[in-house]
mmCIF file of C-alpha atoms in Angstrom:
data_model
loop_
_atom_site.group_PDB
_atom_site.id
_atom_site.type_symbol
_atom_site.label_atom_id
_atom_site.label_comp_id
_atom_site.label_asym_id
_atom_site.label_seq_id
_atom_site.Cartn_x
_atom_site.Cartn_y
_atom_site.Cartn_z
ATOM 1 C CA UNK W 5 0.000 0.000 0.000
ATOM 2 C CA UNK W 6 1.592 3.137 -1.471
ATOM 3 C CA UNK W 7 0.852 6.427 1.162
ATOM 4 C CA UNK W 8 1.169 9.258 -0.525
ATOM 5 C CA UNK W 9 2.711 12.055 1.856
ATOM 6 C CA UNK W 10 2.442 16.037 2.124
ATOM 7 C CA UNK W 11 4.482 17.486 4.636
ATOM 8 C CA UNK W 12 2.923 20.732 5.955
ATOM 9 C CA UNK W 13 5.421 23.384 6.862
ATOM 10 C CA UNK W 14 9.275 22.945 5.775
ATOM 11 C CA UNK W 15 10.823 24.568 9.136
ATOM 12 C CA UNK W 16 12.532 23.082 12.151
ATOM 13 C CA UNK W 17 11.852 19.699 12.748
ATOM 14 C CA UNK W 18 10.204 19.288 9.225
ATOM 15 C CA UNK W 19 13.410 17.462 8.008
ATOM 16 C CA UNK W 20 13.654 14.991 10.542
ATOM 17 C CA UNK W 21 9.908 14.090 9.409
ATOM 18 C CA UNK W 22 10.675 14.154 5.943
ATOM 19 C CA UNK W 23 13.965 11.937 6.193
ATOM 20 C CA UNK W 24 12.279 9.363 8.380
ATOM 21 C CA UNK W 25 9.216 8.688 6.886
ATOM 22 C CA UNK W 26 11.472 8.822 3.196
ATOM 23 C CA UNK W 27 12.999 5.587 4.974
ATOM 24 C CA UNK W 28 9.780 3.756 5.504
ATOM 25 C CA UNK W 29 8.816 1.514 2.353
ATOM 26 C CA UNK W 30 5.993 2.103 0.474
ATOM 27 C CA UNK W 31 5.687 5.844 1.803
ATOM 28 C CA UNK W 32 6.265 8.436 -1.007
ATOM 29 C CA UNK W 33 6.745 12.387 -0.164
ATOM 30 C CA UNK W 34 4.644 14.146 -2.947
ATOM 31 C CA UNK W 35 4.319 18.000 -1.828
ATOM 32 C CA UNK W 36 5.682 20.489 0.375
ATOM 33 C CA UNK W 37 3.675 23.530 1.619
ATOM 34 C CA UNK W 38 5.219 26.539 3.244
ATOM 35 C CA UNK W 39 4.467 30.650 2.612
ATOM 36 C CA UNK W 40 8.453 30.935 1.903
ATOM 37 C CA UNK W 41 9.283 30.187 -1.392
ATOM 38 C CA UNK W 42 13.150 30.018 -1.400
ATOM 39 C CA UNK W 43 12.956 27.799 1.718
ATOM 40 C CA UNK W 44 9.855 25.771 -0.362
ATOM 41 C CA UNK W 45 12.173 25.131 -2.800
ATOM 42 C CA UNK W 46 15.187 24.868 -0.858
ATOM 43 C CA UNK W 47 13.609 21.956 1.278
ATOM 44 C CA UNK W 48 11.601 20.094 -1.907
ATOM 45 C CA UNK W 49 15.288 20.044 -3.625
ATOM 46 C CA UNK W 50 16.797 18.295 0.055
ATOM 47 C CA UNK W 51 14.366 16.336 -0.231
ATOM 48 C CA UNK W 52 13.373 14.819 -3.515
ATOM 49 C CA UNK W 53 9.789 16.223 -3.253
ATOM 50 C CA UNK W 54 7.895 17.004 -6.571
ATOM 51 C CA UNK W 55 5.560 19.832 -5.947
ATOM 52 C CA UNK W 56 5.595 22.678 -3.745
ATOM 53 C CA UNK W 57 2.590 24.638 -2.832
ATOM 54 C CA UNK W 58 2.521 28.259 -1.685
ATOM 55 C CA UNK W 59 -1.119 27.386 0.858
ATOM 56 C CA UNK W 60 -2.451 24.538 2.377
ATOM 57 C CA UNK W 61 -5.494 25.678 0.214
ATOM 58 C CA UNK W 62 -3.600 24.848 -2.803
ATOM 59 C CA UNK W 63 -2.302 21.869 -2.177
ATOM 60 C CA UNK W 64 -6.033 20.802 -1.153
ATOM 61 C CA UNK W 65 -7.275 21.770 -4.791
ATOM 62 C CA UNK W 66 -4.695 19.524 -5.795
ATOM 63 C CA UNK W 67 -5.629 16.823 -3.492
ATOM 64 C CA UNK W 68 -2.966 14.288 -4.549
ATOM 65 C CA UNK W 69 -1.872 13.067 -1.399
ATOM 66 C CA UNK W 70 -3.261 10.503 1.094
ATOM 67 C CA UNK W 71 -1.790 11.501 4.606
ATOM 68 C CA UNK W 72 -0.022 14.631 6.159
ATOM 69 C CA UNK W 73 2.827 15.410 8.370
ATOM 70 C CA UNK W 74 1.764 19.066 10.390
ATOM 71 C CA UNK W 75 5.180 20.714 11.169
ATOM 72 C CA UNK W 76 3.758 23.923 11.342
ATOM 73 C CA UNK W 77 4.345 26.259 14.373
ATOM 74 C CA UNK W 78 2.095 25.639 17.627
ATOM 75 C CA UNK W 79 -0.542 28.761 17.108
ATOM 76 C CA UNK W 80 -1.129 27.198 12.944
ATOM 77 C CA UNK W 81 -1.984 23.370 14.120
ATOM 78 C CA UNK W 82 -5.769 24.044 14.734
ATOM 79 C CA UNK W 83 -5.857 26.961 11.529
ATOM 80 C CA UNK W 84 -4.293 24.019 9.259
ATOM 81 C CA UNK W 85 -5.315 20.814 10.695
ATOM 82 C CA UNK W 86 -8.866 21.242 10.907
ATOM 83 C CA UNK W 87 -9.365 21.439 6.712
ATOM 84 C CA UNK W 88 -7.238 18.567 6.406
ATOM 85 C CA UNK W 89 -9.506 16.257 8.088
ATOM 86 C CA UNK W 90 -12.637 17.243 6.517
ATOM 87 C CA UNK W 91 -10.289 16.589 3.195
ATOM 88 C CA UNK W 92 -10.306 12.997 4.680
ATOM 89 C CA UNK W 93 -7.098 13.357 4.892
ATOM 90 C CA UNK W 94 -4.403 11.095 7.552
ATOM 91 C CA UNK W 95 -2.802 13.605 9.968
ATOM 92 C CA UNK W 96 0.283 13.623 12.625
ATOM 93 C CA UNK W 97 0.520 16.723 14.365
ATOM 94 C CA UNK W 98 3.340 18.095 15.716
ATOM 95 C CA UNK W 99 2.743 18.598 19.471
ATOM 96 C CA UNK W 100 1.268 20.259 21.259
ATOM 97 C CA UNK W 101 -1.962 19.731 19.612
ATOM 98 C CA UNK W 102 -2.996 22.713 19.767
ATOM 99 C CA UNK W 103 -2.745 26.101 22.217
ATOM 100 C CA UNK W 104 -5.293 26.064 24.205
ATOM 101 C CA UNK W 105 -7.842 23.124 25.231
ATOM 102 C CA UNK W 106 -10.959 24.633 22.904
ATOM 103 C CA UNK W 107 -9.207 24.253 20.246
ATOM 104 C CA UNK W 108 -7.586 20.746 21.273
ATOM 105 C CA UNK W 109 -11.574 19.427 21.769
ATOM 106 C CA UNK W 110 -12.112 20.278 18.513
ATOM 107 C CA UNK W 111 -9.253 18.870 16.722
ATOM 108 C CA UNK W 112 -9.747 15.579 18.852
ATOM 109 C CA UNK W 113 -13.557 15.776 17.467
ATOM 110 C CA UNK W 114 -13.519 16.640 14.085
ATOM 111 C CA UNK W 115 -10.672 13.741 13.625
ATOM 112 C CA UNK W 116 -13.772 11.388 15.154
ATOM 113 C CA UNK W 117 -16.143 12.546 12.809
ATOM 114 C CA UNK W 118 -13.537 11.916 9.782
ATOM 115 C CA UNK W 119 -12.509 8.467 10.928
ATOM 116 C CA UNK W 120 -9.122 8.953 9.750
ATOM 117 C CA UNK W 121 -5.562 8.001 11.497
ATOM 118 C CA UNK W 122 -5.059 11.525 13.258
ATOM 119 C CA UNK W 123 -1.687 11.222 16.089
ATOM 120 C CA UNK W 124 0.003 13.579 17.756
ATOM 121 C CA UNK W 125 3.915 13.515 17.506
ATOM 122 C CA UNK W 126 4.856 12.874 21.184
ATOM 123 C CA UNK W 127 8.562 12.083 20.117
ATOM 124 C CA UNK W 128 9.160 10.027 23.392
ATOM 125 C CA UNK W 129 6.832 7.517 23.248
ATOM 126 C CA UNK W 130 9.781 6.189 20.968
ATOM 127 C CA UNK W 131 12.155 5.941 23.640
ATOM 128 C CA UNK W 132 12.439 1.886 24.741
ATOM 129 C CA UNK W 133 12.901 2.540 28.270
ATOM 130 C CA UNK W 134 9.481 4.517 28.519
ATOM 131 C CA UNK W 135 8.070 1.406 26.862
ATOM 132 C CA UNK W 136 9.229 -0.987 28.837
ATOM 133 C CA UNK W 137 8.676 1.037 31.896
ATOM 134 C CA UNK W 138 4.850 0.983 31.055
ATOM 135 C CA UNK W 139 4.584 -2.440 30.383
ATOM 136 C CA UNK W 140 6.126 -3.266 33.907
ATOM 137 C CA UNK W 141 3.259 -1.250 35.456
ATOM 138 C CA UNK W 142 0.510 -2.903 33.348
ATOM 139 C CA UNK W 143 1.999 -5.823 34.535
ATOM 140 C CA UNK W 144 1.092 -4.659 38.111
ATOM 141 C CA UNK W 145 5.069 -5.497 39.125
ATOM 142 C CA UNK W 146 4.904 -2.092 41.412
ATOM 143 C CA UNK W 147 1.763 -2.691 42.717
ATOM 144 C CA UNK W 148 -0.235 0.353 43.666
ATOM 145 C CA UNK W 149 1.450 3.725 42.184
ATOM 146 C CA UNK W 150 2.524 5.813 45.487
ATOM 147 C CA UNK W 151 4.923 8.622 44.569
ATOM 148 C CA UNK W 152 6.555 9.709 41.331
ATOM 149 C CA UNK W 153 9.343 12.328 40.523
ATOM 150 C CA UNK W 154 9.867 13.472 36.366
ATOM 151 C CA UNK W 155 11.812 16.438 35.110
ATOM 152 C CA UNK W 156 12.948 17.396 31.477
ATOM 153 C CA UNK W 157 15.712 19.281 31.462
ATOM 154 C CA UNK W 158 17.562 21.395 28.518
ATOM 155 C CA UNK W 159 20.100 24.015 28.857
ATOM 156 C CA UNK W 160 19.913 25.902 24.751
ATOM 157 C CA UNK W 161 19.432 29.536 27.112
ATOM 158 C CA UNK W 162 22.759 28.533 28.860
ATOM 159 C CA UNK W 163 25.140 27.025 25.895
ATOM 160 C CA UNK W 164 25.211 27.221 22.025
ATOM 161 C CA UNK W 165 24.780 23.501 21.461
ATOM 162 C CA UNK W 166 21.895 23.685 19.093
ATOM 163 C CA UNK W 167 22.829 27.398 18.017
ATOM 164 C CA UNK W 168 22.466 30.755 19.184
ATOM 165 C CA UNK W 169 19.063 31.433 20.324
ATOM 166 C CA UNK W 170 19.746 35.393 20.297
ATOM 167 C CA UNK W 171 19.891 35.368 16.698
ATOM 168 C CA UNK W 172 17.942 32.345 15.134
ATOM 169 C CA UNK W 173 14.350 32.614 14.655
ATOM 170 C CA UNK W 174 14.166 28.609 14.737
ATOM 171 C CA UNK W 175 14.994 29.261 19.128
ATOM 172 C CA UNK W 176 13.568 33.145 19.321
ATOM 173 C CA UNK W 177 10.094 32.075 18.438
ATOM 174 C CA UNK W 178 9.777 29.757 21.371
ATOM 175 C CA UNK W 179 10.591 32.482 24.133
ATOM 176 C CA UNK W 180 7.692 34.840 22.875
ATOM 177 C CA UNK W 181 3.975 34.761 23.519
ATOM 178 C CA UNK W 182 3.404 37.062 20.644
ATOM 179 C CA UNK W 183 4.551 34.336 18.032
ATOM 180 C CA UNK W 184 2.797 31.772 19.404
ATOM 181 C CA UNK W 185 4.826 30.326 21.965
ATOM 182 C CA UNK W 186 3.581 28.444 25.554
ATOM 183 C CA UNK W 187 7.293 28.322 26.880
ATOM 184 C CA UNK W 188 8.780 25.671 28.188
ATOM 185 C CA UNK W 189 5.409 24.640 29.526
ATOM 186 C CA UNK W 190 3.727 23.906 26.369
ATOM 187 C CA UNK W 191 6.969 23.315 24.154
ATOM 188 C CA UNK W 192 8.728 20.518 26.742
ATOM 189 C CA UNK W 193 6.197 20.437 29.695
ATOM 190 C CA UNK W 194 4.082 18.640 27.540
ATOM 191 C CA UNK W 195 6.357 15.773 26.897
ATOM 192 C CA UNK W 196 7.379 14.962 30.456
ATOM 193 C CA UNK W 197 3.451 14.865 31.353
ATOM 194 C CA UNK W 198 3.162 12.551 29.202
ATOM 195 C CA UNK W 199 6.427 10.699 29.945
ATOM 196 C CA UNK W 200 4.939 10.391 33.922
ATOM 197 C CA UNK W 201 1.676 9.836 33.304
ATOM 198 C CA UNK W 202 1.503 7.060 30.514
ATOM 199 C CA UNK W 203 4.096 4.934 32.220
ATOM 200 C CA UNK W 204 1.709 5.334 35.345
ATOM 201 C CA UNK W 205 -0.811 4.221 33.750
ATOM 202 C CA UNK W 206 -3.259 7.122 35.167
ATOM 203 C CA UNK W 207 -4.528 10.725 34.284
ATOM 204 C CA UNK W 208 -3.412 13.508 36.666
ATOM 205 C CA UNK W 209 -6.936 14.818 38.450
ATOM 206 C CA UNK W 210 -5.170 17.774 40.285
ATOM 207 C CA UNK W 211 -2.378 20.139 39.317
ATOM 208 C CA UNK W 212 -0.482 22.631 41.134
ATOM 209 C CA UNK W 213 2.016 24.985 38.781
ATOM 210 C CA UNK W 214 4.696 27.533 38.935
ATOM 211 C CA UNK W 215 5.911 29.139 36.311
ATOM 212 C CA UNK W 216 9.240 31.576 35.648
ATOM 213 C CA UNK W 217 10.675 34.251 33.216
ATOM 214 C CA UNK W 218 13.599 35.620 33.696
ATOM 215 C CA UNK W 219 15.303 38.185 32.018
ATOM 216 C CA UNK W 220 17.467 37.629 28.695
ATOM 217 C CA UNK W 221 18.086 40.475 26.378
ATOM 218 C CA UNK W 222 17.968 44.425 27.530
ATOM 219 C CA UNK W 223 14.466 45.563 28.160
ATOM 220 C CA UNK W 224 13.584 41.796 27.434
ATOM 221 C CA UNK W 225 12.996 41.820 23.671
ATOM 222 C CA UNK W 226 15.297 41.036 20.889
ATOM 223 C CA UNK W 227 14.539 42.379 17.448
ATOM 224 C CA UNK W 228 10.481 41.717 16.683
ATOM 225 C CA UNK W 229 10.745 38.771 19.669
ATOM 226 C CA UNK W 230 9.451 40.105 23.546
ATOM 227 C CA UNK W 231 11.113 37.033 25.523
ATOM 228 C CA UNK W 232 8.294 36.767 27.442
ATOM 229 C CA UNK W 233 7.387 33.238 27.498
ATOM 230 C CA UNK W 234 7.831 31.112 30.763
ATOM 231 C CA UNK W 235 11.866 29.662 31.019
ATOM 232 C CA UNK W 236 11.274 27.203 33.819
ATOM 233 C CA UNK W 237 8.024 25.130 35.191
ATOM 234 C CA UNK W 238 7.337 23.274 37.963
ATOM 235 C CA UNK W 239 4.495 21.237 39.071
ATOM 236 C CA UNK W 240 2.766 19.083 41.459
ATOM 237 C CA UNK W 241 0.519 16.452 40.331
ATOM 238 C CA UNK W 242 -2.184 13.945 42.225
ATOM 239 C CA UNK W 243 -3.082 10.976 39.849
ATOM 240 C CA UNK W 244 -6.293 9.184 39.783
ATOM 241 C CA UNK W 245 -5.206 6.462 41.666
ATOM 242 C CA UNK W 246 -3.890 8.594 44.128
ATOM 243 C CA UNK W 247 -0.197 8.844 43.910
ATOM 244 C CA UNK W 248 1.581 12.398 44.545
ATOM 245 C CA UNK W 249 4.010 13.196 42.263
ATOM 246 C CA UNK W 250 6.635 16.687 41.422
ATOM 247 C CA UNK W 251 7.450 17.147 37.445
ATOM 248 C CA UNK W 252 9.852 20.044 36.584
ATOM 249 C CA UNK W 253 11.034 21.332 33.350
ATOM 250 C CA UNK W 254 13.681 23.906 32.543
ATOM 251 C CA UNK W 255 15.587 25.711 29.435
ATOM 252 C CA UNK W 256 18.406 27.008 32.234
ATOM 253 C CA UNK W 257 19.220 23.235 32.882
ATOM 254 C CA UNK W 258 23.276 24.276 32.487
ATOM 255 C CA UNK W 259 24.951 20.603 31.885
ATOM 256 C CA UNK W 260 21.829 19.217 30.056
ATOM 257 C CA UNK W 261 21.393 19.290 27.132
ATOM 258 C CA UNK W 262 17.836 17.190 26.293
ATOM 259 C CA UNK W 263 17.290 14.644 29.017
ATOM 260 C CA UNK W 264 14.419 13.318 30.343
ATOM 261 C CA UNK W 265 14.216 11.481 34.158
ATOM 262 C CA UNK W 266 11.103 9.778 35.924
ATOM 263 C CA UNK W 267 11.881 7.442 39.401
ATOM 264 C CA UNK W 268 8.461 6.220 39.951
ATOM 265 C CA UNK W 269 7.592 3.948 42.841
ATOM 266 C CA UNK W 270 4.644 1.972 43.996
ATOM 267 C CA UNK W 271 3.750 -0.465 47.263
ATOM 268 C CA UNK W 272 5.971 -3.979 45.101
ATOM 269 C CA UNK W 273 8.959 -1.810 43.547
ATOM 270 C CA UNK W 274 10.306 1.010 41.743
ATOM 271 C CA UNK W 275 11.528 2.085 38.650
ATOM 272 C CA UNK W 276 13.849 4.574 37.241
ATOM 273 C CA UNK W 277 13.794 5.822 33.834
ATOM 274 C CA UNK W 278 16.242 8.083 31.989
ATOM 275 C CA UNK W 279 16.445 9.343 28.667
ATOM 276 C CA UNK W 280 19.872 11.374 28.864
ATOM 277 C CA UNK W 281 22.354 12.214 26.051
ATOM 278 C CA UNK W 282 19.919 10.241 23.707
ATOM 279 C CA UNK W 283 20.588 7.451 25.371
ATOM 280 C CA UNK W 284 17.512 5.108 26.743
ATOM 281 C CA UNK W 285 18.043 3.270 29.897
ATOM 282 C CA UNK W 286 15.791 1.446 32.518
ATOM 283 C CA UNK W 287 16.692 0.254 36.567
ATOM 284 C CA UNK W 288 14.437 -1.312 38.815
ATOM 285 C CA UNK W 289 14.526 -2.381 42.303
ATOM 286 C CA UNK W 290 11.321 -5.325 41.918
ATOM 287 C CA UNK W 291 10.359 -8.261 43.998
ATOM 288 C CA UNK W 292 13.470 -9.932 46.546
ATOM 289 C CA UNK W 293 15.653 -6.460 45.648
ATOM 290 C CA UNK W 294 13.402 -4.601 47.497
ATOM 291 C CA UNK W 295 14.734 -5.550 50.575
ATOM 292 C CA UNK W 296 18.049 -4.936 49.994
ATOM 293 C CA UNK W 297 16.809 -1.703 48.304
ATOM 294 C CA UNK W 298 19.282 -3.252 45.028
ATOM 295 C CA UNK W 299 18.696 -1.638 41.554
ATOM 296 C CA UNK W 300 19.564 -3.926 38.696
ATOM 297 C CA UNK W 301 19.271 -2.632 34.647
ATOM 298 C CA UNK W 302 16.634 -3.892 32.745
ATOM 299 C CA UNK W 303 16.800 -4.653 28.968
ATOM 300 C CA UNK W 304 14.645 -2.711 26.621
ATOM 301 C CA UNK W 305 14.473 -3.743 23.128
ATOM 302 C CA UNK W 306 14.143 -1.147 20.417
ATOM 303 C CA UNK W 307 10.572 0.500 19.460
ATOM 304 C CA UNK W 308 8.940 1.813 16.202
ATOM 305 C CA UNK W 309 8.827 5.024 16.087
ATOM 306 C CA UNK W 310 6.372 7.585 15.599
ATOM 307 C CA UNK W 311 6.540 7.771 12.244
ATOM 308 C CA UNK W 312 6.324 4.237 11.662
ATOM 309 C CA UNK W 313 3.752 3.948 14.197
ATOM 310 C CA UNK W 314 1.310 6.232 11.807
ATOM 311 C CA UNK W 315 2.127 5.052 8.664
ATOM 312 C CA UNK W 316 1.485 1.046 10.304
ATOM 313 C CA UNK W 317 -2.010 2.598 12.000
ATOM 314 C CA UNK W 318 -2.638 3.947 8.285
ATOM 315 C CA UNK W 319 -2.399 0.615 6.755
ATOM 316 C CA UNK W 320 -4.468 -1.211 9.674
ATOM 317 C CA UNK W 321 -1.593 -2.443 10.990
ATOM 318 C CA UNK W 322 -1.352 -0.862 14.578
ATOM 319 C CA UNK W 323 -2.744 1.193 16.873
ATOM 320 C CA UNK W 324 -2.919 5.009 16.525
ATOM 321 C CA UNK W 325 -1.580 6.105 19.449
ATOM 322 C CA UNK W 326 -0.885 8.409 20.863
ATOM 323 C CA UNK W 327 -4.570 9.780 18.970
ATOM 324 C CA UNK W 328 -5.631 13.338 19.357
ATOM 325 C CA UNK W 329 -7.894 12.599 22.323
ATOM 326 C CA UNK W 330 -4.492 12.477 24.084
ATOM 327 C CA UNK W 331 -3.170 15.515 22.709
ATOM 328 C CA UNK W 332 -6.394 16.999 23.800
ATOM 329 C CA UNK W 333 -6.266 15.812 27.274
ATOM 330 C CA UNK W 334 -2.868 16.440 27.834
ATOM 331 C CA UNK W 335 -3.626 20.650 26.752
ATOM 332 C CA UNK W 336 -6.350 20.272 29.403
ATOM 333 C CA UNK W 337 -3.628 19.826 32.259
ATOM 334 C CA UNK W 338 -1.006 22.584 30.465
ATOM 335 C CA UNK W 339 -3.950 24.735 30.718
ATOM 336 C CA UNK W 340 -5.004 24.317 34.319
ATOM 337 C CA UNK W 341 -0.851 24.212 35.078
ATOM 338 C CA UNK W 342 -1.216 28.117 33.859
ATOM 339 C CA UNK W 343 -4.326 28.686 35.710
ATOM 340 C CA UNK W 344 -2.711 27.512 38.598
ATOM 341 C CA UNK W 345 0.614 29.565 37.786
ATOM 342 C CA UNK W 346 -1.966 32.607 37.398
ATOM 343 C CA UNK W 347 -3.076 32.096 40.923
ATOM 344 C CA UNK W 348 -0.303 31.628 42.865
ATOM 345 C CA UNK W 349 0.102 27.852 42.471
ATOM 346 C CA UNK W 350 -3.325 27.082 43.865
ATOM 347 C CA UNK W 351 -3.898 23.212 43.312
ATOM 348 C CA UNK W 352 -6.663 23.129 40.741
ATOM 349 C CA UNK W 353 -8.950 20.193 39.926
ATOM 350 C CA UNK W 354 -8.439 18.644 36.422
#
């Protein structure tokens, strides 16, 4: 079964789509769509990819494509998404779904109506620890889920790793509300959410939230970018069965450059997952070890990832998960996290 793609937007982390799902048989990149021509053409070139398209709205006239990749900026996912699907058209959206949970609903909605694949491109659901990890709670190995502690931590504001965020757009954009930006909340706080709560098993029920800006640039604006978008978040989380947990996320991580942690523990045993340097690995401290409090490793064999996850769940072949009812239920706790930020960290129901 041939799937012919369109990838929507040609920015950021538009190549990594593009390259990966080139690499899956069968799939075939037929259009690019982006407002800038140069980079339009720049990227169909890279890429091998016949036609370009100036709109969405074109391409749709043209119509020649079966499924879509949505790599457009957070504010343009509901704008662009919501024509695809009544195209009948396959969509993965870049996370988070959307900005705000009305939006979100809808999305999740109008991909019910359509009855097409429609996923949301939490990139660590590929990660093989995380897998595993859930699978060892479904198992009930840890018994009742007690306490959990998850951060995701970056330091781009601190070091030049990825570039210099006082002169790219690609790192500018994220630190400003007025181009479309939730901070780190929305951009990583979404991620480690869902990091904590899948492998639990459980929606959260209750959030409390703090969130920080801190200055960067001389009367904080660089250029047409006010860096006003929240740097750091924290949180505190109940889940439905109960369990407490903290989740913190940073951009002023200094030492880190993209790593991901959860320890979660429950009344049989505990796990520890970590996702650091791009490298997956998995302890746990299960059965006998737990009363010698001993950690051992725990083998976790590779996962498909996202991309092949949608283009299987296409084909009728899998699962598509994560769907957009959990991108919309996962805006639904980023937006009581900034309710609860708003007023003073207030624990809010979910």
């Amino acid at each position: 079964m041939t799937i012919r793609l369109l990838v929507l937007g040609t920015g950021g982390m538009a190549a990594n789509h593009a390259t990966a799902f080139a690499a899956i048989p069968g799939v075939r990149l037929v259009a690019g769509v982006d407002t800038r021509a140069e980079q339009l053409s720049a990227f169909c070139t890279t890429h091998g990819i016949p036609h370009g398209f100036a709109s969405l709205d074109e391409a749709l006239a043209w119509g020649k494509f079966d499924a879509v990749t949505n790599v457009t900026p957070d504010a343009a996912h509901h704008a662009t998404t919501l024509p695809l699907l009544a195209a009948g058209k396959h969509v993965l959206c870049e996370k988070p779904l959307a900005t705000n949970a009305a939006q979100a609903d809808e999305m999740a909605a109008a991909a019910e109506r359509a009855g097409v694949v429609a996923m949301v491109n939490l990139t660590y659901r590929n990660v093989p620890a995380l897998q595993k990890a859930a699978q060892i709670v479904r198992e009930g190995a840890l018994g009742a889920i007690r306490h959990f502690e998850a951060s995701y931590l970056q330091s781009w504001l601190t070091q030049p790793a990825w570039g210099d965020w006082r002169t790219q757009d690609q790192w500018l954009w994220r630190l400003s509300t007025e181009h479309g930006s939730k901070g780190v909340l929305g951009d990583v706080g979404i991620h480690i959410l869902d990091f904590a709560t899948f492998i639990a098993g459980q929606p959260t029920t209750e959030i409390s939230a703090r969130l920080a800006t801190f200055d960067k640039a001389p009367g904080g604006r660089i250029g047409a970018y006010a860096l006003d978008a929240n740097d750091s978040a924290t949180m505190q989380l109940r889940l439905a069965g109960g369990a407490l947990g903290v989740v913190h996320a940073s951009r002023f991580a200094t030492g880190h450059l993209n790593d991901l942690r959860l320890r979660i523990y429950g009344t049989e045993g505990g796990l520890e997952v970590r996702f650091e340097n791009a490298t997956s690995r998995l302890s746990a401290c299960l059965g006998i070890d737990r009363l010698s409090a001993a950690w051992r490793p725990v083998d976790c064999p590779p996962v498909p990832t996202i991309y092949q996850r949608f283009i299987a769940a296409i084909r009728g072949e899998g699962p598509a998960d994560p769907g957009f009812a959990r991108g919309a239920e996962l805006q639904h706790w980023l937006d009581r996290a900034e309710d609860s930020a708003a007023a003073e960290a207030r624990a809010l129901p979910v």
